[in-house]
């Protein structure tokens, strides 16, 4: 790859018109692949641009037309989680390599993950490129409960009480999620502070206060045992009804609590008008995949997202469960 004496990347806030154009083009290309969340994400990025909160880099072209745009969330403590868009006409492996080269040397915190959704660059090329940089792919799949399927509601064991959640449960839900994900890969993947309780607090805050669309307390439930919250589901209106969290305290698993919570949450989502509740699961999370399949969720077509992650930088041991070739098939729709 040719090296460059000076890095041409600039702050997108200096090029608002070009940035907006590339954001719009990217949104359209993602929507064309069947990503129904593309509109939400594009609007979120536009709004960040308007308020000055957008973080990223633009590659201005010689004739004024921008060639590429990258954006990221920077947690400081962990690193940057980025995405890339190459403008039509610049969608090639060499342009991607060049852009990554400059981004990695821009003096910011290191990149710990990249979205694999880079329109125009073949999947095999993206794979070779990110693997050669030490990144591992993590597949996140969307599942949907078909309208015709109802999860039977069964009472929870004596001593356990299922109840709706309210805003005043926020701190208790965060403490529960810390116990739920303690030592689990999931939290490391999405960590922004490297402190489990603080990460759980930030995740719950985001879900409850608009970061994942409107929170739906009427479809969010908890289970109490001996005065403590031991399991919960959270639900949001995020491009439709989304079950944004399912977690059971390690000491209370295999008692049917997750199944009972999913039954109530999906029923209330339907009462609120969301006929086909959705959720997103990391494919190596076999327990969760088995649970969702067992109660009737199905993988959606084209709903699998691949994220390239620098696992050692995220504090995840090098040996991680791999998704199976069957799971690879789920991703085929996105190629
Ligand atoms: C996944 C999780 C929510 C399941 O909660 P749970 O209350 O133990 O699940 P249930 O008792 O309702 O189990 C229902 C079914 O799911 C499947 N299942 C649940 N845990 C399983 C496990 N450890 N291994 C295999 N299958 C499992 C089984 O089919 C089970 O039915 P069965 O007990 O009759 O065999 C729980 O393990 C958890 O909190 N994990 C960490 C957080 C997480 O991964 N959340 C999902 C994020 S998408």
Short mmCIF file of C-alpha atoms and ligand atoms in Angstrom, two decimals:
data_model
loop_
_atom_site.label_atom_id
_atom_site.label_comp_id
_atom_site.label_asym_id
_atom_site.label_seq_id
_atom_site.Cartn_x
_atom_site.Cartn_y
_atom_site.Cartn_z
CA UNK A 1 0.00 0.00 0.00
CA UNK A 2 1.46 3.37 -0.95
CA UNK A 3 2.35 5.46 2.09
CA UNK A 4 1.46 9.11 2.27
CA UNK A 5 3.57 11.92 3.65
CA UNK A 6 0.58 13.80 4.98
CA UNK A 7 -2.68 12.42 6.27
CA UNK A 8 -5.52 13.96 4.21
CA UNK A 9 -8.30 13.06 6.65
CA UNK A 10 -10.26 15.97 8.11
CA UNK A 11 -12.90 16.58 10.76
CA UNK A 12 -16.33 15.98 9.11
CA UNK A 13 -17.74 18.95 11.01
CA UNK A 14 -15.69 21.16 8.65
CA UNK A 15 -17.48 19.57 5.66
CA UNK A 16 -21.11 19.32 6.79
CA UNK A 17 -22.65 19.23 3.30
CA UNK A 18 -20.36 16.48 2.01
CA UNK A 19 -20.71 14.53 5.26
CA UNK A 20 -24.48 14.72 5.05
CA UNK A 21 -24.38 13.54 1.44
CA UNK A 22 -22.23 10.51 2.32
CA UNK A 23 -24.39 9.69 5.35
CA UNK A 24 -27.49 9.76 3.15
CA UNK A 25 -25.84 7.59 0.46
CA UNK A 26 -24.67 5.10 3.08
CA UNK A 27 -28.18 4.94 4.59
CA UNK A 28 -29.63 4.22 1.14
CA UNK A 29 -27.04 1.49 0.41
CA UNK A 30 -27.66 -0.17 3.79
CA UNK A 31 -31.43 0.02 3.36
CA UNK A 32 -31.04 -1.66 -0.03
CA UNK A 33 -29.43 -4.68 1.67
CA UNK A 34 -32.59 -5.12 3.77
CA UNK A 35 -31.21 -3.50 6.96
CA UNK A 36 -34.46 -2.09 8.36
CA UNK A 37 -32.52 -0.18 11.05
CA UNK A 38 -30.65 1.86 8.41
CA UNK A 39 -33.09 4.80 8.63
CA UNK A 40 -32.81 4.97 12.44
CA UNK A 41 -29.01 4.88 12.41
CA UNK A 42 -28.78 7.45 9.61
CA UNK A 43 -31.07 9.83 11.49
CA UNK A 44 -29.03 9.35 14.67
CA UNK A 45 -25.82 10.23 12.80
CA UNK A 46 -27.42 13.25 11.12
CA UNK A 47 -28.58 14.51 14.48
CA UNK A 48 -25.05 14.03 15.90
CA UNK A 49 -23.77 16.10 13.00
CA UNK A 50 -26.30 18.86 13.74
CA UNK A 51 -25.45 18.97 17.45
CA UNK A 52 -21.68 18.73 16.94
CA UNK A 53 -21.55 15.30 18.63
CA UNK A 54 -20.50 13.42 15.47
CA UNK A 55 -17.03 11.88 15.76
CA UNK A 56 -15.30 10.72 12.63
CA UNK A 57 -13.10 11.58 9.68
CA UNK A 58 -13.79 12.61 6.11
CA UNK A 59 -11.47 12.06 3.16
CA UNK A 60 -11.96 15.12 0.94
CA UNK A 61 -11.45 14.53 -2.77
CA UNK A 62 -9.26 16.57 -5.12
CA UNK A 63 -12.26 18.11 -6.88
CA UNK A 64 -14.25 18.77 -3.73
CA UNK A 65 -16.18 15.49 -3.80
CA UNK A 66 -15.48 13.53 -0.63
CA UNK A 67 -14.12 10.02 -1.18
CA UNK A 68 -14.92 8.40 2.14
CA UNK A 69 -16.37 8.90 5.59
CA UNK A 70 -15.64 7.09 8.85
CA UNK A 71 -17.42 7.49 12.15
CA UNK A 72 -16.90 6.10 15.61
CA UNK A 73 -17.89 5.97 19.23
CA UNK A 74 -14.90 6.66 21.44
CA UNK A 75 -15.14 5.50 25.02
CA UNK A 76 -11.61 6.66 25.84
CA UNK A 77 -11.02 3.85 28.35
CA UNK A 78 -11.45 1.01 25.82
CA UNK A 79 -11.00 2.51 22.37
CA UNK A 80 -12.95 3.39 19.26
CA UNK A 81 -15.73 1.36 17.59
CA UNK A 82 -15.88 2.41 14.00
CA UNK A 83 -17.67 2.19 10.69
CA UNK A 84 -16.60 3.16 7.20
CA UNK A 85 -18.28 4.31 4.01
CA UNK A 86 -16.46 4.61 0.69
CA UNK A 87 -18.21 6.84 -1.82
CA UNK A 88 -19.42 5.24 -5.06
CA UNK A 89 -16.47 5.17 -7.45
CA UNK A 90 -14.07 4.74 -4.50
CA UNK A 91 -15.40 1.39 -3.33
CA UNK A 92 -12.30 -0.76 -3.57
CA UNK A 93 -10.02 -2.77 -1.33
CA UNK A 94 -7.11 -0.40 -1.94
CA UNK A 95 -9.17 2.65 -0.91
CA UNK A 96 -10.28 0.80 2.24
CA UNK A 97 -6.67 -0.15 3.07
CA UNK A 98 -5.54 3.40 2.53
CA UNK A 99 -8.30 4.81 4.72
CA UNK A 100 -7.61 2.31 7.53
CA UNK A 101 -3.91 3.13 7.32
CA UNK A 102 -4.59 6.83 7.94
CA UNK A 103 -7.24 6.23 10.58
CA UNK A 104 -4.91 3.97 12.54
CA UNK A 105 -2.29 6.72 12.56
CA UNK A 106 -4.45 9.72 13.35
CA UNK A 107 -3.23 9.98 16.93
CA UNK A 108 -6.56 8.91 18.49
CA UNK A 109 -7.28 5.94 20.74
CA UNK A 110 -6.93 2.54 19.01
CA UNK A 111 -9.84 1.01 17.11
CA UNK A 112 -11.22 -2.04 18.95
CA UNK A 113 -14.00 -2.87 16.50
CA UNK A 114 -15.18 -2.24 12.95
CA UNK A 115 -18.56 -2.81 11.40
CA UNK A 116 -18.24 -5.16 8.44
CA UNK A 117 -20.95 -3.27 6.52
CA UNK A 118 -18.72 -1.56 3.98
CA UNK A 119 -20.72 -1.44 0.73
CA UNK A 120 -18.87 -2.19 -2.47
CA UNK A 121 -15.88 -4.05 -1.02
CA UNK A 122 -16.21 -7.84 -1.48
CA UNK A 123 -16.71 -9.90 1.70
CA UNK A 124 -13.57 -11.99 1.04
CA UNK A 125 -11.44 -8.83 0.80
CA UNK A 126 -12.86 -7.39 4.02
CA UNK A 127 -12.26 -10.70 5.75
CA UNK A 128 -8.61 -10.93 4.64
CA UNK A 129 -7.97 -7.31 5.56
CA UNK A 130 -9.42 -7.41 9.08
CA UNK A 131 -8.00 -10.84 9.90
CA UNK A 132 -4.53 -9.67 8.85
CA UNK A 133 -4.91 -6.87 11.42
CA UNK A 134 -5.72 -9.39 14.18
CA UNK A 135 -9.47 -8.81 14.28
CA UNK A 136 -11.99 -11.64 14.87
CA UNK A 137 -15.50 -11.66 13.46
CA UNK A 138 -18.49 -11.77 15.78
CA UNK A 139 -21.87 -12.50 14.24
CA UNK A 140 -24.96 -10.83 15.70
CA UNK A 141 -28.21 -12.21 14.39
CA UNK A 142 -31.70 -10.80 14.47
CA UNK A 143 -34.57 -13.12 15.41
CA UNK A 144 -38.30 -12.53 15.16
CA UNK A 145 -41.28 -14.19 16.84
CA UNK A 146 -43.71 -14.90 13.99
CA UNK A 147 -47.20 -13.43 14.43
CA UNK A 148 -48.70 -16.92 14.52
CA UNK A 149 -46.54 -18.06 17.48
CA UNK A 150 -47.57 -17.44 21.11
CA UNK A 151 -45.26 -18.39 23.96
CA UNK A 152 -47.37 -20.22 26.57
CA UNK A 153 -47.48 -18.42 29.92
CA UNK A 154 -46.68 -20.59 32.90
CA UNK A 155 -46.48 -19.43 36.54
CA UNK A 156 -42.98 -18.98 37.99
CA UNK A 157 -41.87 -21.18 40.92
CA UNK A 158 -43.18 -20.34 44.42
CA UNK A 159 -40.99 -17.67 46.06
CA UNK A 160 -40.45 -15.90 42.73
CA UNK A 161 -42.67 -12.99 41.62
CA UNK A 162 -42.89 -11.58 38.11
CA UNK A 163 -43.77 -7.85 37.91
CA UNK A 164 -43.54 -4.94 35.46
CA UNK A 165 -40.48 -2.70 35.72
CA UNK A 166 -40.55 1.08 36.12
CA UNK A 167 -37.99 3.86 35.82
CA UNK A 168 -37.21 3.53 39.54
CA UNK A 169 -35.78 0.03 38.88
CA UNK A 170 -32.92 1.41 36.77
CA UNK A 171 -30.18 0.97 39.42
CA UNK A 172 -31.44 -2.51 40.41
CA UNK A 173 -31.50 -3.62 36.75
CA UNK A 174 -27.90 -2.41 36.34
CA UNK A 175 -26.77 -4.36 39.42
CA UNK A 176 -28.60 -7.43 38.09
CA UNK A 177 -26.97 -7.14 34.66
CA UNK A 178 -23.55 -6.93 36.25
CA UNK A 179 -24.21 -10.30 37.94
CA UNK A 180 -25.80 -11.72 34.77
CA UNK A 181 -22.81 -10.85 32.58
CA UNK A 182 -20.00 -11.24 35.14
CA UNK A 183 -17.14 -12.94 33.31
CA UNK A 184 -19.27 -13.41 30.15
CA UNK A 185 -17.91 -12.48 26.75
CA UNK A 186 -20.92 -10.31 25.96
CA UNK A 187 -20.04 -7.55 28.39
CA UNK A 188 -16.40 -7.41 27.28
CA UNK A 189 -17.55 -7.04 23.68
CA UNK A 190 -19.64 -3.99 24.50
CA UNK A 191 -17.60 -2.61 27.38
CA UNK A 192 -16.84 1.07 27.31
CA UNK A 193 -15.23 1.48 30.74
CA UNK A 194 -13.65 -1.92 31.62
CA UNK A 195 -15.65 -1.73 34.88
CA UNK A 196 -18.50 -4.27 34.86
CA UNK A 197 -20.91 -2.31 37.05
CA UNK A 198 -20.27 0.97 35.27
CA UNK A 199 -20.70 -0.75 31.87
CA UNK A 200 -24.00 -2.28 33.06
CA UNK A 201 -25.15 1.16 34.30
CA UNK A 202 -24.35 2.78 30.96
CA UNK A 203 -26.09 0.03 28.98
CA UNK A 204 -29.27 0.27 31.09
CA UNK A 205 -29.21 4.06 30.96
CA UNK A 206 -28.93 3.92 27.16
CA UNK A 207 -31.82 1.45 26.84
CA UNK A 208 -34.12 3.35 29.22
CA UNK A 209 -33.34 6.89 28.09
CA UNK A 210 -33.71 6.78 24.31
CA UNK A 211 -30.41 5.34 23.00
CA UNK A 212 -32.26 2.31 21.58
CA UNK A 213 -35.48 4.07 20.61
CA UNK A 214 -38.32 4.62 23.11
CA UNK A 215 -38.21 2.39 26.18
CA UNK A 216 -41.45 0.42 26.75
CA UNK A 217 -41.90 -0.09 30.51
CA UNK A 218 -45.27 -1.80 29.96
CA UNK A 219 -43.45 -4.61 28.11
CA UNK A 220 -40.40 -4.75 30.43
CA UNK A 221 -40.54 -7.17 33.35
CA UNK A 222 -38.54 -8.28 36.34
CA UNK A 223 -38.59 -11.32 38.61
CA UNK A 224 -38.01 -10.81 42.35
CA UNK A 225 -36.80 -13.40 44.82
CA UNK A 226 -36.14 -12.73 48.51
CA UNK A 227 -36.51 -8.99 47.92
CA UNK A 228 -33.98 -8.89 45.09
CA UNK A 229 -34.34 -8.52 41.33
CA UNK A 230 -33.01 -11.80 39.86
CA UNK A 231 -34.15 -11.66 36.23
CA UNK A 232 -35.44 -9.15 33.70
CA UNK A 233 -36.46 -8.39 30.15
CA UNK A 234 -36.31 -4.88 28.68
CA UNK A 235 -38.27 -3.82 25.59
CA UNK A 236 -38.01 -0.84 23.26
CA UNK A 237 -39.69 0.64 20.21
CA UNK A 238 -36.65 0.48 17.94
CA UNK A 239 -37.86 0.19 14.35
CA UNK A 240 -40.65 -1.99 15.81
CA UNK A 241 -40.87 -3.97 19.03
CA UNK A 242 -37.41 -4.99 20.22
CA UNK A 243 -36.59 -7.13 23.26
CA UNK A 244 -33.40 -5.29 24.11
CA UNK A 245 -32.30 -7.32 27.14
CA UNK A 246 -32.91 -10.79 28.61
CA UNK A 247 -30.93 -11.73 31.72
CA UNK A 248 -31.20 -14.16 34.61
CA UNK A 249 -28.98 -14.18 37.73
CA UNK A 250 -26.58 -17.18 37.52
CA UNK A 251 -28.04 -18.61 40.76
CA UNK A 252 -31.57 -18.73 39.30
CA UNK A 253 -31.03 -20.24 35.83
CA UNK A 254 -32.77 -23.28 34.31
CA UNK A 255 -35.95 -22.59 36.28
CA UNK A 256 -37.91 -21.28 33.31
CA UNK A 257 -37.56 -17.60 34.34
CA UNK A 258 -36.30 -16.41 30.94
CA UNK A 259 -39.05 -18.33 29.21
CA UNK A 260 -41.71 -16.80 31.53
CA UNK A 261 -40.32 -13.30 30.97
CA UNK A 262 -40.23 -13.74 27.19
CA UNK A 263 -43.87 -14.91 27.25
CA UNK A 264 -45.01 -11.79 29.17
CA UNK A 265 -42.86 -9.34 27.23
CA UNK A 266 -43.91 -10.64 23.82
CA UNK A 267 -47.56 -10.59 24.89
CA UNK A 268 -47.31 -6.96 26.05
CA UNK A 269 -45.41 -5.95 22.92
CA UNK A 270 -48.30 -7.31 20.90
CA UNK A 271 -50.81 -5.45 23.09
CA UNK A 272 -48.81 -2.29 22.24
CA UNK A 273 -49.20 -3.10 18.53
CA UNK A 274 -45.87 -4.83 17.82
CA UNK A 275 -47.04 -8.07 16.27
CA UNK A 276 -43.63 -9.65 15.63
CA UNK A 277 -41.23 -8.94 18.52
CA UNK A 278 -37.54 -8.99 17.55
CA UNK A 279 -34.28 -9.45 19.40
CA UNK A 280 -30.59 -9.65 18.54
CA UNK A 281 -28.30 -12.44 19.72
CA UNK A 282 -24.58 -13.12 19.41
CA UNK A 283 -24.37 -16.42 17.59
CA UNK A 284 -21.81 -17.98 19.90
CA UNK A 285 -24.29 -17.55 22.82
CA UNK A 286 -25.67 -21.07 22.49
CA UNK A 287 -27.78 -20.97 25.65
CA UNK A 288 -29.63 -17.93 24.41
CA UNK A 289 -29.99 -19.17 20.81
CA UNK A 290 -31.40 -22.49 22.07
CA UNK A 291 -33.84 -20.68 24.38
CA UNK A 292 -35.09 -18.33 21.65
CA UNK A 293 -35.47 -21.17 19.14
CA UNK A 294 -37.28 -23.32 21.68
CA UNK A 295 -39.92 -20.66 22.35
CA UNK A 296 -40.44 -20.04 18.64
CA UNK A 297 -38.15 -17.21 17.48
CA UNK A 298 -36.78 -17.54 13.95
CA UNK A 299 -33.75 -15.94 12.32
CA UNK A 300 -34.70 -13.10 9.99
CA UNK A 301 -33.48 -13.01 6.41
CA UNK A 302 -30.56 -10.61 6.03
CA UNK A 303 -30.65 -9.70 9.73
CA UNK A 304 -27.15 -10.90 10.61
CA UNK A 305 -24.45 -8.33 11.24
CA UNK A 306 -20.73 -9.09 11.29
CA UNK A 307 -18.51 -7.03 13.56
CA UNK A 308 -14.71 -7.26 13.50
CA UNK A 309 -13.33 -7.11 17.02
CA UNK A 310 -9.85 -6.85 18.48
CA UNK A 311 -10.55 -9.39 21.22
CA UNK A 312 -7.26 -9.11 23.16
CA UNK A 313 -7.67 -5.31 23.24
CA UNK A 314 -11.19 -5.82 24.59
CA UNK A 315 -9.84 -8.09 27.33
CA UNK A 316 -11.34 -11.28 25.87
CA UNK A 317 -9.16 -14.42 26.05
CA UNK A 318 -7.86 -15.51 22.66
CA UNK A 319 -9.89 -18.72 22.65
CA UNK A 320 -13.56 -17.94 22.04
CA UNK A 321 -16.37 -20.18 20.84
CA UNK A 322 -16.71 -20.08 17.08
CA UNK A 323 -19.94 -19.80 15.21
CA UNK A 324 -20.73 -22.86 13.15
CA UNK A 325 -20.81 -23.17 9.34
CA UNK A 326 -24.59 -23.25 9.67
CA UNK A 327 -24.43 -19.77 11.21
CA UNK A 328 -22.30 -18.62 8.30
CA UNK A 329 -25.28 -19.46 6.10
CA UNK A 330 -27.34 -16.96 8.07
CA UNK A 331 -24.95 -14.26 7.04
CA UNK A 332 -25.04 -15.14 3.37
CA UNK A 333 -27.92 -12.75 2.75
CA UNK A 334 -25.71 -9.79 3.64
CA UNK A 335 -22.99 -10.46 1.13
C1 LIG B 1 -29.85 -17.22 28.38
C2 LIG B 1 -30.52 -17.04 29.73
C3 LIG B 1 -31.33 -15.75 29.72
C4 LIG B 1 -31.48 -18.25 29.97
O1 LIG B 1 -32.17 -18.01 31.20
P1 LIG B 1 -32.85 -19.21 32.00
O2 LIG B 1 -33.83 -18.61 32.96
O3 LIG B 1 -31.82 -20.10 32.55
O4 LIG B 1 -33.63 -19.99 30.84
P2 LIG B 1 -34.88 -20.95 31.06
O5 LIG B 1 -34.73 -21.65 32.38
O6 LIG B 1 -36.13 -20.18 30.84
O7 LIG B 1 -34.59 -21.98 29.90
C5 LIG B 1 -35.45 -22.16 28.84
C6 LIG B 1 -34.76 -23.06 27.81
O8 LIG B 1 -33.62 -22.40 27.25
C7 LIG B 1 -32.58 -23.37 26.99
N1 LIG B 1 -31.43 -23.13 27.87
C8 LIG B 1 -31.37 -22.24 28.88
N2 LIG B 1 -30.15 -22.30 29.46
C9 LIG B 1 -29.46 -23.25 28.81
C10 LIG B 1 -28.15 -23.81 28.95
N3 LIG B 1 -27.30 -23.40 29.91
N4 LIG B 1 -27.77 -24.77 28.07
C11 LIG B 1 -28.59 -25.22 27.13
N5 LIG B 1 -29.85 -24.75 26.96
C12 LIG B 1 -30.28 -23.78 27.78
C13 LIG B 1 -33.19 -24.71 27.29
O9 LIG B 1 -33.80 -25.14 26.13
C14 LIG B 1 -34.20 -24.35 28.36
O10 LIG B 1 -35.23 -25.25 28.47
P3 LIG B 1 -35.07 -26.48 29.53
O11 LIG B 1 -34.55 -25.92 30.82
O12 LIG B 1 -36.46 -27.01 29.63
O13 LIG B 1 -34.10 -27.42 28.88
C15 LIG B 1 -29.49 -17.05 30.90
O14 LIG B 1 -28.61 -18.15 30.75
C16 LIG B 1 -28.66 -15.76 30.97
O15 LIG B 1 -29.04 -14.80 31.64
N6 LIG B 1 -27.49 -15.76 30.30
C17 LIG B 1 -26.60 -14.60 30.30
C18 LIG B 1 -27.23 -13.40 29.62
C19 LIG B 1 -27.56 -13.67 28.16
O16 LIG B 1 -26.81 -14.29 27.45
N7 LIG B 1 -28.70 -13.12 27.73
C20 LIG B 1 -29.17 -13.21 26.34
C21 LIG B 1 -28.59 -12.11 25.55
S1 LIG B 1 -29.21 -12.14 23.89
#
